[in-house]
Amino acid sequence: MALRNSPDAFGLVTRVIHWTMMLLVIGQLALGLRISDLQPGLATLWLYGLHKTTGFAIFALIVLRIVWHITSPPPHPIGPRNAAFWAARAAHWAIYALLIAIPLTGWAGSSATGIDVMIADRWTVPPLVEPSVFGEAMWFRWHDTLTKVLMALVTIHMLAAFKREMEGDGTLTRMLKGKA
């Protein structure tokens, strides 16, 4: 079982990063939807801390994934280079960009509250922006909007992977097992 990608197969490192991110992102989306309906308070404060910690983990993983893809390029896509191919490429890059922008806007919004932003209730990270009521509202609005776009793209990505697998092209199998 190869760790690195090859021209026709995903290596173990890529697959582990992909599926770990999938679990974290879906869990984070569910948690974010839950806390968006809550009033912050002492009983719910730990959920906000969990959301921030998971957000930093996702941010670190997407940076790691990008660096990994530079050092171990992913295999060539299966199928012709048609409109669907280019739409999938654009969606992948949009998902990568959103997985960078969403944690950054959340970090900025949290920084704008003037309250320390912490990872795992242990490490304080430096604020990205100065405290500001306007900035807090703006950054969290961006965070919310970008998250909704990510939810739509992730849904489309998953449906497209299932569709391609049902058509027998092996794309999903390749992400699960390495080779189609």
PDB file of C-alpha atoms in Angstrom:
ATOM      1  CA  MET A   1       0.000   0.000   0.000  1.00  0.00           C
ATOM      2  CA  ALA A   2       1.740   3.140  -1.238  1.00  0.00           C
ATOM      3  CA  LEU A   3       1.805   6.254   0.919  1.00  0.00           C
ATOM      4  CA  ARG A   4       2.344   8.602  -2.021  1.00  0.00           C
ATOM      5  CA  ASN A   5       0.064   9.222  -4.978  1.00  0.00           C
ATOM      6  CA  SER A   6       0.909   7.767  -8.377  1.00  0.00           C
ATOM      7  CA  PRO A   7      -0.309   8.824 -11.828  1.00  0.00           C
ATOM      8  CA  ASP A   8      -3.267   6.421 -11.543  1.00  0.00           C
ATOM      9  CA  ALA A   9      -3.825   5.898  -7.790  1.00  0.00           C
ATOM     10  CA  PHE A  10      -4.397   7.866  -4.592  1.00  0.00           C
ATOM     11  CA  GLY A  11      -1.849   7.050  -1.901  1.00  0.00           C
ATOM     12  CA  LEU A  12      -2.756   6.280   1.682  1.00  0.00           C
ATOM     13  CA  VAL A  13      -1.800   9.747   2.960  1.00  0.00           C
ATOM     14  CA  THR A  14      -4.150  11.489   0.514  1.00  0.00           C
ATOM     15  CA  ARG A  15      -7.001   9.117   1.345  1.00  0.00           C
ATOM     16  CA  VAL A  16      -6.556   9.478   5.107  1.00  0.00           C
ATOM     17  CA  ILE A  17      -6.461  13.283   4.833  1.00  0.00           C
ATOM     18  CA  HIS A  18      -9.523  13.288   2.532  1.00  0.00           C
ATOM     19  CA  TRP A  19     -11.715  11.063   4.741  1.00  0.00           C
ATOM     20  CA  THR A  20     -10.555  12.700   7.988  1.00  0.00           C
ATOM     21  CA  MET A  21     -11.452  16.083   6.541  1.00  0.00           C
ATOM     22  CA  MET A  22     -14.799  14.732   5.359  1.00  0.00           C
ATOM     23  CA  LEU A  23     -15.672  13.591   8.878  1.00  0.00           C
ATOM     24  CA  LEU A  24     -14.453  16.827  10.464  1.00  0.00           C
ATOM     25  CA  VAL A  25     -16.192  19.096   7.936  1.00  0.00           C
ATOM     26  CA  ILE A  26     -19.543  17.311   8.151  1.00  0.00           C
ATOM     27  CA  GLY A  27     -19.316  17.246  11.949  1.00  0.00           C
ATOM     28  CA  GLN A  28     -18.324  20.897  11.979  1.00  0.00           C
ATOM     29  CA  LEU A  29     -21.220  21.863   9.727  1.00  0.00           C
ATOM     30  CA  ALA A  30     -23.644  20.039  12.038  1.00  0.00           C
ATOM     31  CA  LEU A  31     -22.104  21.651  15.126  1.00  0.00           C
ATOM     32  CA  GLY A  32     -22.146  25.082  13.496  1.00  0.00           C
ATOM     33  CA  LEU A  33     -25.824  24.728  12.625  1.00  0.00           C
ATOM     34  CA  ARG A  34     -26.526  23.687  16.218  1.00  0.00           C
ATOM     35  CA  ILE A  35     -24.685  26.561  17.874  1.00  0.00           C
ATOM     36  CA  SER A  36     -26.129  29.119  15.466  1.00  0.00           C
ATOM     37  CA  ASP A  37     -29.467  28.526  17.218  1.00  0.00           C
ATOM     38  CA  LEU A  38     -28.037  28.866  20.737  1.00  0.00           C
ATOM     39  CA  GLN A  39     -27.559  31.852  22.974  1.00  0.00           C
ATOM     40  CA  PRO A  40     -23.961  31.911  24.192  1.00  0.00           C
ATOM     41  CA  GLY A  41     -23.782  31.136  27.885  1.00  0.00           C
ATOM     42  CA  LEU A  42     -21.802  29.217  30.463  1.00  0.00           C
ATOM     43  CA  ALA A  43     -23.665  25.977  29.685  1.00  0.00           C
ATOM     44  CA  THR A  44     -22.941  26.198  25.942  1.00  0.00           C
ATOM     45  CA  LEU A  45     -19.521  27.825  25.970  1.00  0.00           C
ATOM     46  CA  TRP A  46     -17.754  24.473  25.503  1.00  0.00           C
ATOM     47  CA  LEU A  47     -19.602  23.961  22.175  1.00  0.00           C
ATOM     48  CA  TYR A  48     -18.172  27.223  20.845  1.00  0.00           C
ATOM     49  CA  GLY A  49     -14.709  26.128  21.994  1.00  0.00           C
ATOM     50  CA  LEU A  50     -15.165  22.769  20.250  1.00  0.00           C
ATOM     51  CA  HIS A  51     -16.286  24.569  17.078  1.00  0.00           C
ATOM     52  CA  LYS A  52     -13.208  26.807  17.111  1.00  0.00           C
ATOM     53  CA  THR A  53     -10.834  23.927  17.853  1.00  0.00           C
ATOM     54  CA  THR A  54     -12.315  21.828  15.051  1.00  0.00           C
ATOM     55  CA  GLY A  55     -12.124  24.831  12.720  1.00  0.00           C
ATOM     56  CA  PHE A  56      -8.399  25.209  13.415  1.00  0.00           C
ATOM     57  CA  ALA A  57      -7.919  21.467  12.831  1.00  0.00           C
ATOM     58  CA  ILE A  58      -9.685  21.725   9.461  1.00  0.00           C
ATOM     59  CA  PHE A  59      -7.594  24.768   8.571  1.00  0.00           C
ATOM     60  CA  ALA A  60      -4.378  22.896   9.429  1.00  0.00           C
ATOM     61  CA  LEU A  61      -5.494  19.844   7.433  1.00  0.00           C
ATOM     62  CA  ILE A  62      -6.357  21.831   4.294  1.00  0.00           C
ATOM     63  CA  VAL A  63      -2.936  23.519   4.428  1.00  0.00           C
ATOM     64  CA  LEU A  64      -1.342  20.081   4.917  1.00  0.00           C
ATOM     65  CA  ARG A  65      -3.413  18.713   2.030  1.00  0.00           C
ATOM     66  CA  ILE A  66      -2.299  21.482  -0.311  1.00  0.00           C
ATOM     67  CA  VAL A  67       1.361  20.989   0.654  1.00  0.00           C
ATOM     68  CA  TRP A  68       0.948  17.218   0.234  1.00  0.00           C
ATOM     69  CA  HIS A  69      -0.572  17.657  -3.232  1.00  0.00           C
ATOM     70  CA  ILE A  70       2.403  19.792  -4.221  1.00  0.00           C
ATOM     71  CA  THR A  71       4.865  17.142  -3.026  1.00  0.00           C
ATOM     72  CA  SER A  72       2.762  14.145  -4.142  1.00  0.00           C
ATOM     73  CA  PRO A  73       0.480  15.247  -6.991  1.00  0.00           C
ATOM     74  CA  PRO A  74      -2.903  13.512  -7.160  1.00  0.00           C
ATOM     75  CA  PRO A  75      -3.550  11.005  -9.947  1.00  0.00           C
ATOM     76  CA  HIS A  76      -4.944  12.094 -13.257  1.00  0.00           C
ATOM     77  CA  PRO A  77      -8.737  12.419 -13.270  1.00  0.00           C
ATOM     78  CA  ILE A  78     -10.743   9.635 -14.857  1.00  0.00           C
ATOM     79  CA  GLY A  79     -12.731  10.512 -17.972  1.00  0.00           C
ATOM     80  CA  PRO A  80     -12.670  13.075 -20.762  1.00  0.00           C
ATOM     81  CA  ARG A  81     -11.800  16.729 -20.266  1.00  0.00           C
ATOM     82  CA  ASN A  82     -15.322  17.960 -20.952  1.00  0.00           C
ATOM     83  CA  ALA A  83     -17.527  20.544 -19.217  1.00  0.00           C
ATOM     84  CA  ALA A  84     -18.178  18.172 -16.285  1.00  0.00           C
ATOM     85  CA  PHE A  85     -14.433  17.715 -15.826  1.00  0.00           C
ATOM     86  CA  TRP A  86     -13.833  21.477 -15.657  1.00  0.00           C
ATOM     87  CA  ALA A  87     -16.834  21.997 -13.370  1.00  0.00           C
ATOM     88  CA  ALA A  88     -15.434  19.351 -11.003  1.00  0.00           C
ATOM     89  CA  ARG A  89     -12.008  21.010 -11.064  1.00  0.00           C
ATOM     90  CA  ALA A  90     -13.542  24.403 -10.289  1.00  0.00           C
ATOM     91  CA  ALA A  91     -15.615  22.891  -7.472  1.00  0.00           C
ATOM     92  CA  HIS A  92     -12.532  21.246  -5.939  1.00  0.00           C
ATOM     93  CA  TRP A  93     -10.601  24.503  -5.966  1.00  0.00           C
ATOM     94  CA  ALA A  94     -13.626  26.350  -4.555  1.00  0.00           C
ATOM     95  CA  ILE A  95     -13.911  23.806  -1.733  1.00  0.00           C
ATOM     96  CA  TYR A  96     -10.192  24.220  -0.964  1.00  0.00           C
ATOM     97  CA  ALA A  97     -10.539  28.027  -0.961  1.00  0.00           C
ATOM     98  CA  LEU A  98     -13.606  27.847   1.286  1.00  0.00           C
ATOM     99  CA  LEU A  99     -11.839  25.495   3.711  1.00  0.00           C
ATOM    100  CA  ILE A 100      -9.226  28.229   4.101  1.00  0.00           C
ATOM    101  CA  ALA A 101     -11.572  31.242   4.094  1.00  0.00           C
ATOM    102  CA  ILE A 102     -14.215  29.888   6.479  1.00  0.00           C
ATOM    103  CA  PRO A 103     -11.851  29.254   9.420  1.00  0.00           C
ATOM    104  CA  LEU A 104     -10.177  32.613   8.788  1.00  0.00           C
ATOM    105  CA  THR A 105     -13.489  34.504   8.814  1.00  0.00           C
ATOM    106  CA  GLY A 106     -14.547  32.645  11.968  1.00  0.00           C
ATOM    107  CA  TRP A 107     -11.219  33.504  13.586  1.00  0.00           C
ATOM    108  CA  ALA A 108     -11.614  37.154  12.530  1.00  0.00           C
ATOM    109  CA  GLY A 109     -15.205  37.277  13.832  1.00  0.00           C
ATOM    110  CA  SER A 110     -14.148  35.732  17.133  1.00  0.00           C
ATOM    111  CA  SER A 111     -11.224  38.154  17.355  1.00  0.00           C
ATOM    112  CA  ALA A 112     -13.563  41.082  16.740  1.00  0.00           C
ATOM    113  CA  THR A 113     -15.565  40.141  19.858  1.00  0.00           C
ATOM    114  CA  GLY A 114     -12.546  41.122  21.940  1.00  0.00           C
ATOM    115  CA  ILE A 115     -12.568  37.728  23.695  1.00  0.00           C
ATOM    116  CA  ASP A 116      -9.468  35.535  23.476  1.00  0.00           C
ATOM    117  CA  VAL A 117      -9.643  32.920  20.722  1.00  0.00           C
ATOM    118  CA  MET A 118      -8.475  29.592  22.079  1.00  0.00           C
ATOM    119  CA  ILE A 119      -7.660  26.159  20.726  1.00  0.00           C
ATOM    120  CA  ALA A 120      -8.711  23.233  22.938  1.00  0.00           C
ATOM    121  CA  ASP A 121      -9.255  25.640  25.854  1.00  0.00           C
ATOM    122  CA  ARG A 122      -5.491  25.637  26.208  1.00  0.00           C
ATOM    123  CA  TRP A 123      -3.723  27.784  23.613  1.00  0.00           C
ATOM    124  CA  THR A 124      -4.606  31.391  22.892  1.00  0.00           C
ATOM    125  CA  VAL A 125      -4.117  32.403  19.280  1.00  0.00           C
ATOM    126  CA  PRO A 126      -3.387  36.000  18.329  1.00  0.00           C
ATOM    127  CA  PRO A 127      -6.349  38.082  17.181  1.00  0.00           C
ATOM    128  CA  LEU A 128      -6.661  38.626  13.434  1.00  0.00           C
ATOM    129  CA  VAL A 129      -8.557  41.916  13.754  1.00  0.00           C
ATOM    130  CA  GLU A 130      -9.180  44.611  16.326  1.00  0.00           C
ATOM    131  CA  PRO A 131     -12.306  44.315  18.510  1.00  0.00           C
ATOM    132  CA  SER A 132     -15.268  45.951  16.807  1.00  0.00           C
ATOM    133  CA  VAL A 133     -19.033  45.453  16.899  1.00  0.00           C
ATOM    134  CA  PHE A 134     -19.190  46.212  13.163  1.00  0.00           C
ATOM    135  CA  GLY A 135     -16.268  43.880  12.408  1.00  0.00           C
ATOM    136  CA  GLU A 136     -17.794  41.088  14.490  1.00  0.00           C
ATOM    137  CA  ALA A 137     -21.071  41.275  12.555  1.00  0.00           C
ATOM    138  CA  MET A 138     -19.327  41.548   9.180  1.00  0.00           C
ATOM    139  CA  TRP A 139     -16.894  38.667   9.722  1.00  0.00           C
ATOM    140  CA  PHE A 140     -19.549  36.342  11.120  1.00  0.00           C
ATOM    141  CA  ARG A 141     -21.865  37.219   8.211  1.00  0.00           C
ATOM    142  CA  TRP A 142     -19.068  36.230   5.795  1.00  0.00           C
ATOM    143  CA  HIS A 143     -18.429  33.099   7.853  1.00  0.00           C
ATOM    144  CA  ASP A 144     -22.117  32.155   7.608  1.00  0.00           C
ATOM    145  CA  THR A 145     -22.419  32.935   3.889  1.00  0.00           C
ATOM    146  CA  LEU A 146     -19.258  31.062   2.911  1.00  0.00           C
ATOM    147  CA  THR A 147     -20.345  28.099   5.037  1.00  0.00           C
ATOM    148  CA  LYS A 148     -23.643  27.896   3.157  1.00  0.00           C
ATOM    149  CA  VAL A 149     -21.748  27.915  -0.140  1.00  0.00           C
ATOM    150  CA  LEU A 150     -19.502  25.134   1.201  1.00  0.00           C
ATOM    151  CA  MET A 151     -22.539  23.067   2.236  1.00  0.00           C
ATOM    152  CA  ALA A 152     -23.923  23.360  -1.292  1.00  0.00           C
ATOM    153  CA  LEU A 153     -20.595  22.432  -2.929  1.00  0.00           C
ATOM    154  CA  VAL A 154     -19.986  19.498  -0.574  1.00  0.00           C
ATOM    155  CA  THR A 155     -23.470  18.181  -1.325  1.00  0.00           C
ATOM    156  CA  ILE A 156     -22.875  18.486  -5.079  1.00  0.00           C
ATOM    157  CA  HIS A 157     -19.421  16.891  -4.685  1.00  0.00           C
ATOM    158  CA  MET A 158     -20.866  13.899  -2.824  1.00  0.00           C
ATOM    159  CA  LEU A 159     -23.752  13.454  -5.270  1.00  0.00           C
ATOM    160  CA  ALA A 160     -21.376  13.666  -8.246  1.00  0.00           C
ATOM    161  CA  ALA A 161     -19.060  11.057  -6.672  1.00  0.00           C
ATOM    162  CA  PHE A 162     -22.013   8.699  -6.133  1.00  0.00           C
ATOM    163  CA  LYS A 163     -23.293   9.327  -9.656  1.00  0.00           C
ATOM    164  CA  ARG A 164     -19.895   8.588 -11.193  1.00  0.00           C
ATOM    165  CA  GLU A 165     -19.549   5.463  -9.080  1.00  0.00           C
ATOM    166  CA  MET A 166     -22.988   4.243 -10.173  1.00  0.00           C
ATOM    167  CA  GLU A 167     -21.942   4.828 -13.780  1.00  0.00           C
ATOM    168  CA  GLY A 168     -18.943   2.581 -13.096  1.00  0.00           C
ATOM    169  CA  ASP A 169     -16.049   4.976 -13.673  1.00  0.00           C
ATOM    170  CA  GLY A 170     -14.286   4.065 -10.386  1.00  0.00           C
ATOM    171  CA  THR A 171     -13.642   7.571  -9.059  1.00  0.00           C
ATOM    172  CA  LEU A 172     -15.106   6.880  -5.611  1.00  0.00           C
ATOM    173  CA  THR A 173     -13.520   3.423  -5.448  1.00  0.00           C
ATOM    174  CA  ARG A 174     -10.169   5.033  -6.199  1.00  0.00           C
ATOM    175  CA  MET A 175     -10.597   7.457  -3.255  1.00  0.00           C
ATOM    176  CA  LEU A 176     -11.590   4.550  -1.008  1.00  0.00           C
ATOM    177  CA  LYS A 177      -9.072   1.903  -2.080  1.00  0.00           C
ATOM    178  CA  GLY A 178      -6.412   3.855  -3.945  1.00  0.00           C
ATOM    179  CA  LYS A 179      -6.991   2.280  -7.361  1.00  0.00           C
ATOM    180  CA  ALA A 180     -10.172   1.920  -9.412  1.00  0.00           C
TER     181      ALA A 180
END
